[in-house]
Amino acid sequence: LIRFLFIPQFSFAAAADGSEIVNGKKVPDGKMPYMVSVQNGKGHICGGFLYNEEFVITAAHCDVEKPSHVVLGSNNLNNNKTMRFKIKKCKHEDYTKTTSGNDIMLLQLSNKVEQIKLPESGTNVSPNTKCTVAGWGKTKSDGEQVKELQMVEVSVINLNQCRMVWKKYKGNIPNNVVCAGGYSVKKASFCLQGDSGGPLVCGGMAVGIVSFNYKYNCNYPNLPNVYTDVSKYIDWINKTVKQKKCK
């Protein structure tokens, strides 16, 4: 068994349809060991993160790319230390499209990995909280996906404020989401192409799943990025993990 650091199982409140890390920095190997590269036969398509020794959490919209396996064990996808696991998929039954919400999917690993638990925390995530997002997506809109994990810091944005700003652009914000980054900055610190499904991590907890942004505007996003609020899906996650009926 390989040992990984896990995001604590969730006791908190408070994450585009394809995406990228813009103006981020390389993540040192050994940091963020919970990060997972979701792949198909062509390579990396989405991010994800370990929930326990058998399941990965990612975004439901990643299923359109027909993921077949996940890669973990190193932040560099070219590293020979990476491990590959075939998967079965449990997509949320109410998911239809990103802007309608329920953008969450569980991936059951073909083999278990050994878990190292972190202490649980009841900390609520407040607006302006500094969080991190990481992924192997593009570092610019017209660029190629990277092989080394990138990360960037973003701030959580008040959900009512997020809705009002999106409404000005006739954009829809579904229920059960978190907004962060991509707004009120001179230059984008984060965008989303190839990083879908990865975690929004605040205080050591995965509070969101990268879901969507506005019109794939990655270099200078004018609206907050939207993440699935993990805390709203704990019952579904626990039920799905217990049933183990992924296909």
Short mmCIF file of N, CA and C in Angstrom, two decimals, residues 133-205:
data_model
loop_
_atom_site.label_atom_id
_atom_site.label_comp_id
_atom_site.label_asym_id
_atom_site.label_seq_id
_atom_site.Cartn_x
_atom_site.Cartn_y
_atom_site.Cartn_z
N VAL A 133 -5.79 26.66 -4.67
CA VAL A 133 -6.29 25.78 -5.72
C VAL A 133 -5.06 25.26 -6.47
N ALA A 134 -5.11 24.00 -6.86
CA ALA A 134 -3.96 23.42 -7.55
C ALA A 134 -4.44 22.55 -8.71
N GLY A 135 -3.55 22.35 -9.69
CA GLY A 135 -3.92 21.49 -10.80
C GLY A 135 -2.82 21.38 -11.83
N TRP A 136 -3.06 20.50 -12.81
CA TRP A 136 -2.12 20.27 -13.91
C TRP A 136 -2.65 20.87 -15.21
N GLY A 137 -3.57 21.83 -15.11
CA GLY A 137 -4.16 22.42 -16.30
C GLY A 137 -3.22 23.41 -16.97
N LYS A 138 -3.73 24.08 -17.99
CA LYS A 138 -2.94 25.06 -18.74
C LYS A 138 -2.55 26.23 -17.84
N THR A 139 -1.41 26.85 -18.12
CA THR A 139 -0.98 28.03 -17.39
C THR A 139 -1.31 29.32 -18.14
N LYS A 140 -1.86 29.20 -19.35
CA LYS A 140 -2.41 30.32 -20.09
C LYS A 140 -3.45 29.77 -21.05
N SER A 141 -4.35 30.66 -21.50
CA SER A 141 -5.51 30.20 -22.26
C SER A 141 -5.16 29.42 -23.51
N ASP A 142 -4.09 29.81 -24.20
CA ASP A 142 -3.73 29.14 -25.45
C ASP A 142 -2.53 28.21 -25.27
N GLY A 143 -2.23 27.87 -24.02
CA GLY A 143 -1.07 27.04 -23.76
C GLY A 143 -1.41 25.56 -23.66
N GLU A 144 -0.40 24.77 -23.32
CA GLU A 144 -0.57 23.34 -23.15
C GLU A 144 -0.65 23.00 -21.67
N GLN A 145 -1.24 21.85 -21.36
CA GLN A 145 -1.30 21.41 -19.98
C GLN A 145 0.09 21.08 -19.48
N VAL A 146 0.32 21.36 -18.20
CA VAL A 146 1.63 21.16 -17.60
C VAL A 146 1.74 19.77 -16.99
N LYS A 147 2.96 19.32 -16.76
CA LYS A 147 3.19 18.01 -16.14
C LYS A 147 3.50 18.14 -14.66
N GLU A 148 3.86 19.35 -14.22
CA GLU A 148 4.16 19.57 -12.81
C GLU A 148 3.03 20.35 -12.16
N LEU A 149 2.58 19.89 -11.01
CA LEU A 149 1.44 20.47 -10.31
C LEU A 149 1.69 21.95 -9.99
N GLN A 150 0.71 22.79 -10.31
CA GLN A 150 0.76 24.23 -10.04
C GLN A 150 -0.28 24.58 -8.98
N MET A 151 0.00 25.65 -8.19
CA MET A 151 -0.95 26.09 -7.18
C MET A 151 -1.03 27.61 -7.18
N VAL A 152 -2.14 28.12 -6.65
CA VAL A 152 -2.32 29.56 -6.55
C VAL A 152 -3.24 29.85 -5.37
N GLU A 153 -3.09 31.02 -4.79
CA GLU A 153 -3.93 31.43 -3.65
C GLU A 153 -5.10 32.25 -4.15
N VAL A 154 -6.29 31.99 -3.62
CA VAL A 154 -7.50 32.73 -3.96
C VAL A 154 -8.25 33.06 -2.68
N SER A 155 -9.14 34.03 -2.75
CA SER A 155 -9.95 34.42 -1.59
C SER A 155 -11.40 34.04 -1.80
N VAL A 156 -12.04 33.57 -0.74
CA VAL A 156 -13.47 33.25 -0.79
C VAL A 156 -14.27 34.54 -0.88
N ILE A 157 -15.33 34.53 -1.67
CA ILE A 157 -16.18 35.70 -1.90
C ILE A 157 -17.58 35.43 -1.37
N ASN A 158 -18.16 36.42 -0.71
CA ASN A 158 -19.52 36.30 -0.19
C ASN A 158 -20.46 35.81 -1.28
N LEU A 159 -21.27 34.79 -0.97
CA LEU A 159 -22.11 34.17 -1.99
C LEU A 159 -23.16 35.13 -2.54
N ASN A 160 -23.75 35.97 -1.68
CA ASN A 160 -24.75 36.94 -2.17
C ASN A 160 -24.10 37.95 -3.12
N GLN A 161 -22.90 38.40 -2.78
CA GLN A 161 -22.17 39.30 -3.66
C GLN A 161 -21.86 38.62 -4.98
N CYS A 162 -21.47 37.36 -4.90
CA CYS A 162 -21.17 36.59 -6.11
C CYS A 162 -22.39 36.50 -7.01
N ARG A 163 -23.54 36.22 -6.44
CA ARG A 163 -24.78 36.12 -7.23
C ARG A 163 -25.11 37.44 -7.91
N MET A 164 -24.96 38.55 -7.17
CA MET A 164 -25.28 39.86 -7.74
C MET A 164 -24.38 40.20 -8.91
N VAL A 165 -23.09 39.91 -8.77
CA VAL A 165 -22.15 40.21 -9.85
C VAL A 165 -22.44 39.36 -11.07
N TRP A 166 -22.68 38.07 -10.85
CA TRP A 166 -23.00 37.19 -11.98
C TRP A 166 -24.31 37.60 -12.65
N LYS A 167 -25.27 38.07 -11.86
CA LYS A 167 -26.58 38.46 -12.41
C LYS A 167 -26.44 39.60 -13.41
N LYS A 168 -25.48 40.49 -13.20
CA LYS A 168 -25.25 41.60 -14.12
C LYS A 168 -24.86 41.10 -15.51
N TYR A 169 -24.25 39.93 -15.55
CA TYR A 169 -23.84 39.33 -16.81
C TYR A 169 -24.81 38.24 -17.26
N LYS A 170 -25.97 38.22 -16.63
CA LYS A 170 -27.02 37.23 -16.93
C LYS A 170 -26.52 35.80 -16.73
N GLY A 171 -25.64 35.67 -15.78
CA GLY A 171 -25.11 34.35 -15.45
C GLY A 171 -25.87 33.73 -14.30
N ASN A 172 -25.99 32.41 -14.33
CA ASN A 172 -26.73 31.70 -13.29
C ASN A 172 -25.77 31.05 -12.30
N ILE A 173 -26.03 31.28 -11.02
CA ILE A 173 -25.28 30.61 -9.96
C ILE A 173 -26.21 29.62 -9.28
N PRO A 174 -25.95 28.32 -9.36
CA PRO A 174 -26.83 27.33 -8.74
C PRO A 174 -26.69 27.32 -7.23
N ASN A 175 -27.53 26.54 -6.59
CA ASN A 175 -27.41 26.37 -5.14
C ASN A 175 -26.20 25.50 -4.82
N ASN A 176 -25.82 25.51 -3.56
CA ASN A 176 -24.78 24.61 -3.05
C ASN A 176 -23.43 24.82 -3.71
N VAL A 177 -23.02 26.08 -3.80
CA VAL A 177 -21.71 26.39 -4.38
C VAL A 177 -20.94 27.35 -3.47
N VAL A 178 -19.66 27.49 -3.75
CA VAL A 178 -18.77 28.46 -3.12
C VAL A 178 -18.16 29.29 -4.24
N CYS A 179 -18.00 30.60 -4.01
CA CYS A 179 -17.33 31.47 -4.99
C CYS A 179 -15.98 31.91 -4.44
N ALA A 180 -14.98 31.95 -5.32
CA ALA A 180 -13.65 32.39 -4.90
C ALA A 180 -12.83 32.80 -6.11
N GLY A 181 -11.96 33.80 -5.92
CA GLY A 181 -11.00 34.19 -6.94
C GLY A 181 -11.63 34.76 -8.19
N GLY A 182 -10.78 35.18 -9.14
CA GLY A 182 -11.23 35.62 -10.45
C GLY A 182 -12.06 36.87 -10.47
N TYR A 183 -11.92 37.74 -9.45
CA TYR A 183 -12.80 38.90 -9.36
C TYR A 183 -12.10 40.00 -8.57
N SER A 184 -12.26 41.24 -9.00
CA SER A 184 -11.69 42.40 -8.32
C SER A 184 -10.17 42.29 -8.20
N VAL A 185 -9.55 41.78 -9.23
CA VAL A 185 -8.09 41.72 -9.26
C VAL A 185 -7.62 42.32 -10.58
N LYS A 186 -6.43 42.92 -10.59
CA LYS A 186 -5.92 43.54 -11.81
C LYS A 186 -5.59 42.50 -12.87
N LYS A 187 -5.16 41.35 -12.40
CA LYS A 187 -4.85 40.27 -13.33
C LYS A 187 -5.24 38.96 -12.69
N ALA A 188 -5.72 38.05 -13.49
CA ALA A 188 -6.21 36.79 -12.95
C ALA A 188 -5.13 36.03 -12.23
N SER A 189 -5.48 35.49 -11.06
CA SER A 189 -4.56 34.61 -10.35
C SER A 189 -4.94 33.17 -10.58
N PHE A 190 -6.13 32.96 -11.12
CA PHE A 190 -6.57 31.58 -11.29
C PHE A 190 -7.64 31.50 -12.36
N CYS A 191 -7.55 30.48 -13.16
CA CYS A 191 -8.63 30.17 -14.09
C CYS A 191 -8.73 28.67 -14.20
N LEU A 192 -9.67 28.20 -15.00
CA LEU A 192 -10.06 26.81 -14.91
C LEU A 192 -10.13 26.13 -16.27
N GLN A 193 -9.05 25.46 -16.71
CA GLN A 193 -9.08 24.61 -17.91
C GLN A 193 -8.13 23.44 -17.69
N GLY A 194 -8.67 22.29 -17.41
CA GLY A 194 -7.86 21.13 -17.09
C GLY A 194 -7.71 20.93 -15.60
N ASP A 195 -8.21 21.89 -14.79
CA ASP A 195 -8.16 21.78 -13.34
C ASP A 195 -9.52 21.48 -12.75
N SER A 196 -10.52 21.29 -13.59
CA SER A 196 -11.85 20.90 -13.11
C SER A 196 -11.74 19.68 -12.21
N GLY A 197 -12.56 19.68 -11.15
CA GLY A 197 -12.58 18.53 -10.25
C GLY A 197 -11.62 18.61 -9.10
N GLY A 198 -10.64 19.51 -9.19
CA GLY A 198 -9.68 19.66 -8.10
C GLY A 198 -10.28 20.38 -6.91
N PRO A 199 -9.60 20.34 -5.75
CA PRO A 199 -10.17 20.92 -4.54
C PRO A 199 -9.82 22.38 -4.33
N LEU A 200 -10.76 23.12 -3.75
CA LEU A 200 -10.50 24.43 -3.15
C LEU A 200 -10.20 24.14 -1.69
N VAL A 201 -8.96 24.35 -1.27
CA VAL A 201 -8.52 23.95 0.06
C VAL A 201 -8.34 25.18 0.95
N CYS A 202 -9.08 25.18 2.06
CA CYS A 202 -9.03 26.29 3.02
C CYS A 202 -8.73 25.72 4.40
N GLY A 203 -7.63 26.14 4.99
CA GLY A 203 -7.29 25.66 6.32
C GLY A 203 -7.14 24.16 6.41
N GLY A 204 -6.63 23.55 5.34
CA GLY A 204 -6.43 22.10 5.34
C GLY A 204 -7.65 21.29 5.03
N MET A 205 -8.76 21.95 4.65
CA MET A 205 -9.99 21.24 4.33
C MET A 205 -10.39 21.50 2.89
#
